[in-house]
Coordinates of C-alpha atoms and ligand atoms in Angstrom, one line a residue:
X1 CA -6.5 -100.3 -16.4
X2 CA -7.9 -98.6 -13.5
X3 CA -11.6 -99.2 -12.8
X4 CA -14.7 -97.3 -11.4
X5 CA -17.4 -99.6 -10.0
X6 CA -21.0 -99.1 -10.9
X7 CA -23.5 -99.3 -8.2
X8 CA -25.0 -102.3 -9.5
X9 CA -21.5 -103.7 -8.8
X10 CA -20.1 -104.0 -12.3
X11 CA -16.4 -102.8 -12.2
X12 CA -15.9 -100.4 -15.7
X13 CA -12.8 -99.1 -17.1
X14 CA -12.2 -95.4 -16.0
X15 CA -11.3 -95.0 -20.0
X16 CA -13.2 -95.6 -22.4
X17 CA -13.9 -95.0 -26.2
X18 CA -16.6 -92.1 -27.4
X19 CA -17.9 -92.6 -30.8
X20 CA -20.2 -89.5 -32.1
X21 CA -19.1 -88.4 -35.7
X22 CA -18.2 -92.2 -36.7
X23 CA -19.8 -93.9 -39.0
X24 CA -20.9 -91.1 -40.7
X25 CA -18.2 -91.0 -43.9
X26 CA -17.0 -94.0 -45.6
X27 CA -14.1 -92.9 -46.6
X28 CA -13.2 -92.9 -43.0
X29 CA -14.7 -96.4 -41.6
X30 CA -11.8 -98.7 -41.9
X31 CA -10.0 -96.3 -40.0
X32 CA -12.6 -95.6 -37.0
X33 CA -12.7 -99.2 -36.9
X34 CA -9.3 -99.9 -36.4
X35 CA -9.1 -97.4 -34.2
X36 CA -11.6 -99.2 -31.9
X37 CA -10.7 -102.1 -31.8
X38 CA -6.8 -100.5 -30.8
X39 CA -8.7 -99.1 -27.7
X40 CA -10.4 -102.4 -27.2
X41 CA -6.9 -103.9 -27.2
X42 CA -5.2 -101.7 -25.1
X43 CA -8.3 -102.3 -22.2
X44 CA -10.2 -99.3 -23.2
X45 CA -13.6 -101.6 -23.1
X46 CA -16.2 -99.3 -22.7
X47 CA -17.4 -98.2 -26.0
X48 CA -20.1 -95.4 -25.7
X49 CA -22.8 -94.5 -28.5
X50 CA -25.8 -93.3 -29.1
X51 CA -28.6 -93.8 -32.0
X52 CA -28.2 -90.3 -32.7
X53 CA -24.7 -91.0 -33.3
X54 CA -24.7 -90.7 -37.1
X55 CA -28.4 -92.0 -37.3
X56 CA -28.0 -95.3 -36.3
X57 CA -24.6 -95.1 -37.9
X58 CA -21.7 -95.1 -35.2
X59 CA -23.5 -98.1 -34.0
X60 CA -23.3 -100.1 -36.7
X61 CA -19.3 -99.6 -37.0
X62 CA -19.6 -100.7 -33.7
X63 CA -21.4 -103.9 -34.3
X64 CA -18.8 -104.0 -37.0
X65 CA -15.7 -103.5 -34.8
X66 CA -16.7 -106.1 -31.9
X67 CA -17.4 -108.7 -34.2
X68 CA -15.6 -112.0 -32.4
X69 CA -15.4 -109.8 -29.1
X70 CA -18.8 -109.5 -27.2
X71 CA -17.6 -110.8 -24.2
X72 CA -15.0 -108.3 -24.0
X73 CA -16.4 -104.8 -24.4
X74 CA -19.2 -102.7 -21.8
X75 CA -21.3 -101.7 -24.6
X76 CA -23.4 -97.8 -23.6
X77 CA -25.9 -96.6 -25.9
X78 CA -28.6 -93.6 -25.7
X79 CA -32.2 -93.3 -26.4
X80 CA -33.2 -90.4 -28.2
X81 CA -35.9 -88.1 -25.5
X82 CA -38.3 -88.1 -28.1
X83 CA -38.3 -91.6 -28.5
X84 CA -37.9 -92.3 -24.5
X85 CA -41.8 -93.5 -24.4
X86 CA -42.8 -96.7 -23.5
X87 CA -43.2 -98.2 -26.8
X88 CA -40.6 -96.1 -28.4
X89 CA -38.1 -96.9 -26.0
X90 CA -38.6 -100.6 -26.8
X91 CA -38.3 -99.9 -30.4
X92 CA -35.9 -97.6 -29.8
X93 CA -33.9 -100.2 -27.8
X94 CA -34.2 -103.3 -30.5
X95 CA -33.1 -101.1 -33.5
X96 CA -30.2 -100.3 -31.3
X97 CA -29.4 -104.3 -30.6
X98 CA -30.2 -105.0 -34.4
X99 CA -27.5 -102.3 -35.5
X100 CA -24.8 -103.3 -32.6
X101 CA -25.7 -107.2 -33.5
X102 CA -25.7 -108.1 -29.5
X103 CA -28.5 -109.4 -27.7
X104 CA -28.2 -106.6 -24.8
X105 CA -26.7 -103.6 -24.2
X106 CA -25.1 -103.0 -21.2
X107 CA -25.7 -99.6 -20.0
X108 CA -28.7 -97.6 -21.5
X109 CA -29.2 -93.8 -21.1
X110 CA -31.7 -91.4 -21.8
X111 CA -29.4 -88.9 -24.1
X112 CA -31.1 -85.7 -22.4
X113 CA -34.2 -85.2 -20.7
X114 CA -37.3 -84.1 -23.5
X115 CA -41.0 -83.7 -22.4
X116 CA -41.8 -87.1 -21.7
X117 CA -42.2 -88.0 -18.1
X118 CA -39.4 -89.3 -16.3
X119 CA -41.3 -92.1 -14.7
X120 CA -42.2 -93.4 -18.4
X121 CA -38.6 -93.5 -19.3
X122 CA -37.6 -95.1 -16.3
X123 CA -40.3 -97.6 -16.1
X124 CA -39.5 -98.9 -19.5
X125 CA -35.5 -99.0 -18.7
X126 CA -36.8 -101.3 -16.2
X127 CA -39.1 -103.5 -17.8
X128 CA -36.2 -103.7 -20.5
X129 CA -33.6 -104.8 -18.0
X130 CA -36.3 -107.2 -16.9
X131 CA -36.4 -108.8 -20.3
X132 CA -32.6 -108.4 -20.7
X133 CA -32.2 -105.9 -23.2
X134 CA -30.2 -104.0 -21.3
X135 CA -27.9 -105.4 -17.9
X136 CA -28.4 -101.9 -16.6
X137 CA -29.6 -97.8 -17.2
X138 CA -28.8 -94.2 -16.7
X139 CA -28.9 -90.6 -17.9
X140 CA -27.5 -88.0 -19.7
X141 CA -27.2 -84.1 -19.0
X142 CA -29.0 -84.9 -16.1
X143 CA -28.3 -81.4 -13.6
X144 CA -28.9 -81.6 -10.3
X145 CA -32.4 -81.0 -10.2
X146 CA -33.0 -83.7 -12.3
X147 CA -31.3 -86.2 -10.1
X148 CA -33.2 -85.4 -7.3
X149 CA -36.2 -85.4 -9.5
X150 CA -35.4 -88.9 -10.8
X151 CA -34.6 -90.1 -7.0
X152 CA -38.0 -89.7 -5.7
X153 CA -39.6 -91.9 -9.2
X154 CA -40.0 -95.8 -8.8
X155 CA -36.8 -97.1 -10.9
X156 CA -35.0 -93.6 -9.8
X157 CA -32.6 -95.4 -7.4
X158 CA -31.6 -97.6 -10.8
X159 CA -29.9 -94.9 -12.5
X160 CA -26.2 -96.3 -12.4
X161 CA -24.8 -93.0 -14.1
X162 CA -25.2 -89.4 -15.5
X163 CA -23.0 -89.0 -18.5
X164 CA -22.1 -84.8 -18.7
X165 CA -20.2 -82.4 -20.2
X166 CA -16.9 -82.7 -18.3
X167 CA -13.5 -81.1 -18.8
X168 CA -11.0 -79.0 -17.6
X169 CA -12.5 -75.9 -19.5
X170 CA -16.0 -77.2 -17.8
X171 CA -15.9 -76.9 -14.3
X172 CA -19.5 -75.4 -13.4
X173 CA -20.3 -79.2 -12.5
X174 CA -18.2 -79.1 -9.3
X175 CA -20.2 -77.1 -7.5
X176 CA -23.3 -79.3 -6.9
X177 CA -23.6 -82.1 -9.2
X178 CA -20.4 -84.0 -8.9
X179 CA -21.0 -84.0 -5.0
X180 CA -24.5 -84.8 -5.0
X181 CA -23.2 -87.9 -7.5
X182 CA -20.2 -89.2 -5.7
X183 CA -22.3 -89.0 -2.3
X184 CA -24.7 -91.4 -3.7
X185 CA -21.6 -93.4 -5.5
X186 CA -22.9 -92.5 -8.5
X187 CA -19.9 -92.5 -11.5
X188 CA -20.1 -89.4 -13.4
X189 CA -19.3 -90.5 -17.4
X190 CA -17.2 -87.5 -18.5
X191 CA -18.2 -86.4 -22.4
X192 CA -16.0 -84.4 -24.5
X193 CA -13.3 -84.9 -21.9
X194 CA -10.5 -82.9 -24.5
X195 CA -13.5 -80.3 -25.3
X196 CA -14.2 -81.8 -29.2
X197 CA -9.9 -81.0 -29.9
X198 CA -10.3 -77.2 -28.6
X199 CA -8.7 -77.9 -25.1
X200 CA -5.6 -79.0 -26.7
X201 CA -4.3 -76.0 -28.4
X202 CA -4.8 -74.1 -24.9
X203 CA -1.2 -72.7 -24.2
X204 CA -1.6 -72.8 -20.7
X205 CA -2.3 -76.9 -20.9
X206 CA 0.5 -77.0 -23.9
X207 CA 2.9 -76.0 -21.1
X208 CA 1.9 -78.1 -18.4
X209 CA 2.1 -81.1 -20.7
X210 CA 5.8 -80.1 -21.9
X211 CA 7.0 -80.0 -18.5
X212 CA 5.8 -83.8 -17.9
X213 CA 6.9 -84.9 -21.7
X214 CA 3.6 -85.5 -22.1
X215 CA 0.4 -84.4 -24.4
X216 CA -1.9 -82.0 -23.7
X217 CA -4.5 -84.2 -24.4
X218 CA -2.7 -87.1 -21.7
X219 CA -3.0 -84.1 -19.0
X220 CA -6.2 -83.1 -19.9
X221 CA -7.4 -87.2 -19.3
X222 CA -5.5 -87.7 -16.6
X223 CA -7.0 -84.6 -14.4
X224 CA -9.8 -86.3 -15.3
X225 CA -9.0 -89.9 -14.3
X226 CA -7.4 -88.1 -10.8
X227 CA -10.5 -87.7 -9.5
X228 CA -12.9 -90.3 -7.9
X229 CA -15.8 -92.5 -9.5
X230 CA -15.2 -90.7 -13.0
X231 CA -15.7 -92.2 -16.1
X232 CA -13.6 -90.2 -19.0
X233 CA -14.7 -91.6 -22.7
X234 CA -12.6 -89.2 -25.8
X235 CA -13.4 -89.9 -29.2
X236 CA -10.6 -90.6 -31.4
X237 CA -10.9 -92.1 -35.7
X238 CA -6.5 -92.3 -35.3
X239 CA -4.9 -95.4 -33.7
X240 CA -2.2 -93.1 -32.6
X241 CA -4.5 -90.8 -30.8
X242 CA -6.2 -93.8 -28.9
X243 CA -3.0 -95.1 -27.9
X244 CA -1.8 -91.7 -26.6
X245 CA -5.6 -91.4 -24.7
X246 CA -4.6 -94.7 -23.3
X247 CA -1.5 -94.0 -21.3
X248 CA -3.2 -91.2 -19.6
X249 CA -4.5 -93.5 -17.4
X250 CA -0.5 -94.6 -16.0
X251 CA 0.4 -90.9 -15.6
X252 CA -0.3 -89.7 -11.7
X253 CA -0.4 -85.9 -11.3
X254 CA 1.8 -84.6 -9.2
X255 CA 0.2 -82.1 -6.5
X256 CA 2.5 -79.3 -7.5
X257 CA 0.8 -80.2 -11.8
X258 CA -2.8 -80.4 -10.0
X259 CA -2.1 -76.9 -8.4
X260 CA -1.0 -75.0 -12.0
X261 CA -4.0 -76.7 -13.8
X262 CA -6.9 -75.5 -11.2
X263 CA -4.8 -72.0 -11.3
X264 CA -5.0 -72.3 -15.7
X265 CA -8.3 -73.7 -15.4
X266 CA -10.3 -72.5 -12.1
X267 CA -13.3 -73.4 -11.5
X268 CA -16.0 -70.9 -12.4
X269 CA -16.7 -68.6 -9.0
X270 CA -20.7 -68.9 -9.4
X271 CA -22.5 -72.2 -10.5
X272 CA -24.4 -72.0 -13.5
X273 CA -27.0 -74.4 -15.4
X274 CA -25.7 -77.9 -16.8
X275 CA -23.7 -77.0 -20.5
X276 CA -24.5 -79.4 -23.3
X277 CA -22.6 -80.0 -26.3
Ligands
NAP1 P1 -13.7 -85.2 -27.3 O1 -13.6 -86.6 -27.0 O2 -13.5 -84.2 -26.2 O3 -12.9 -84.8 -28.6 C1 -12.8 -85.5 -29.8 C2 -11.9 -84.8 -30.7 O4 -10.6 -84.8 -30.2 C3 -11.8 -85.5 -32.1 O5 -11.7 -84.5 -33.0 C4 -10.4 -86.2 -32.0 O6 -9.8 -86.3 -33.2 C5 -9.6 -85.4 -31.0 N1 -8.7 -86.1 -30.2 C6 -9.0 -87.1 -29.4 N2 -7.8 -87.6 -28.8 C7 -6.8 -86.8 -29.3 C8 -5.4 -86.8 -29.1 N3 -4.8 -87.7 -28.3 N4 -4.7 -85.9 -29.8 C9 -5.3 -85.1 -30.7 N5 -6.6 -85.0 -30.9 C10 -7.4 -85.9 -30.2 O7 -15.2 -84.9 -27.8 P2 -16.6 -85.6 -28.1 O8 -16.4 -86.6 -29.2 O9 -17.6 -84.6 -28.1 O10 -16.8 -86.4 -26.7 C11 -16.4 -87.7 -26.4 C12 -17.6 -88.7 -26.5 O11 -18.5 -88.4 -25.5 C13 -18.4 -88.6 -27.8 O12 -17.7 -89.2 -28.9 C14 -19.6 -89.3 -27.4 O13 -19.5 -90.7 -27.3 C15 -19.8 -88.7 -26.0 N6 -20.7 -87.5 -25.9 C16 -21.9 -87.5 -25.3 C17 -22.7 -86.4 -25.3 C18 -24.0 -86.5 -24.6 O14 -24.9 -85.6 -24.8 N7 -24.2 -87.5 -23.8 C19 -22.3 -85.2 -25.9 C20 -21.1 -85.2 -26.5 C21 -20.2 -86.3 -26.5 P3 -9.3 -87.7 -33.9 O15 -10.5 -88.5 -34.1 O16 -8.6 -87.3 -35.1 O17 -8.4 -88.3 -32.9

């Protein structure tokens, strides 16, 4: 599995495994679980939630699916901005733990910035890490301004990643984010990577893909996966998805493929605010 290394040192795998929209219908639970624990197998490690993810619920599948297997996953969660206070954060931060039934999460984000001051957030992601409730923090939807807001705060220089909006159909990033990121060797965790399914019935990516024998989602991850200190995490509930996702990672883009898919996809001309999904 290839790797992107963390500032704080911690090598990641450059796959991982989203989870928003689990755990919310029990009907489909056995499945998402099994799905997991497929990516888990095949070295997809880093599992990526959020309390918001089903209120509380992707988490606990989670806490379900690792059960046996601590050791082996890099677990990321997200604190709601409303609840990014000091003492919600805490509280925030032990329900989390309680539902994912581990004693610290690895990699703790602020979901998207709200109207509570930065500093607050990041002082208590600190003081948490102190306490080792968390190995490590970052952010979420984070645009430039932000980052360079959050660089001049206390705990700033602690922010191991901004997890964005991220695909081939999402380019605005590349014009200041991404560099102002990888100069500072900060990863960039790539959400909705195959744009929530809707990339994959692009004809222009369809084609592409036929010509390699591969899926349009394997082209759309691995355009992802070609580029430096990123972090791609697609959601997949199917076992057979996962394992397609997976062997993105072996297939090397030809310059000739890289070409076609900045001519289907070509980065937007003017840079515009940070998208959210
Ligand atoms: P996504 O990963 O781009 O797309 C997920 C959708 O694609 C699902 O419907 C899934 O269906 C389908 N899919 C995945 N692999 C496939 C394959 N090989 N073939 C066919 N269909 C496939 O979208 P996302 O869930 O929005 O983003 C990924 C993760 O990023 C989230 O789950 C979450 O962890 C994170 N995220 C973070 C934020 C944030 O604000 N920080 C926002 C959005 C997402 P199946 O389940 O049927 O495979």
């Amino acid at each position: 599995m290839k790797t992107v290394t963390l500032p704080s040192g911690r090598e990641v795998p450059a796959l991982g495994l989203g989870t928003w929209k689990m755990g919310e219908d029990p009907r489909s639970r056995q499945r998402e679980i099994a799905a997991l624990q497929h990516g888990i197998d095949l070295g997809m490690t880093l599992i990526d939630t959020a309390e918001m993810y089903g209120e509380g619920g992707a988490e606990e599948l989670i806490g379900e699916a690792i059960q046996g297997r601590r050791q082996q996953v890099f677990l990321v969660s997200k604190v709601y901005p409303h609840n990014a206070t000091r003492r919600g954060a805490i509280a925030a931060c032990q329900r989390s733990l309680r539902r994912l039934r581990v004693e610290s999460i690895d990699l703790y984000l602020l979901h998207w910035r709200g109207s509570v001051p930065l500093s607050e957030t990041l002082d208590t992601f600190a003081q948490l890490r102190q306490a080792g409730k968390i190995a490590s923090f970052g952010v979420s939807n984070f645009d430039t301004s932000d980052m360079e807001e959050s660089c001049g705060l206390a705990h700033g220089h602690g922010v191991e990643t901004d997890q964005v909006l991220y695909n081939l159909t999402r380019r605005s990033v590349e014009h200041s984010l991404l560099p102002w990121l990888r100069h500072r060797h900060v990863p960039v965790m790539a959400y909705s990577p195959v744009e929530q399914g809707r990339l994959l019935r692009n004809p222009k990516l369809a084609g592409i893909a036929e010509r390699r024998h591969a899926s349009p989602a394997q082209i759309a991850l691995a355009w992802l996966l070609a580029q430096p200190e990123v972090i791609a995490i697609p959601k997949s509930g199917d076992r057979k998805h996962v394992a397609e996702n997976r062997a993105a990672v072996d297939i090397a883009l030809t310059a000739d493929e890289l070409a076609a898919l900045d001519r289907a996809f070509p980065r937007p001309q003017k840079p515009k605010p940070l998208e959210m999904l």
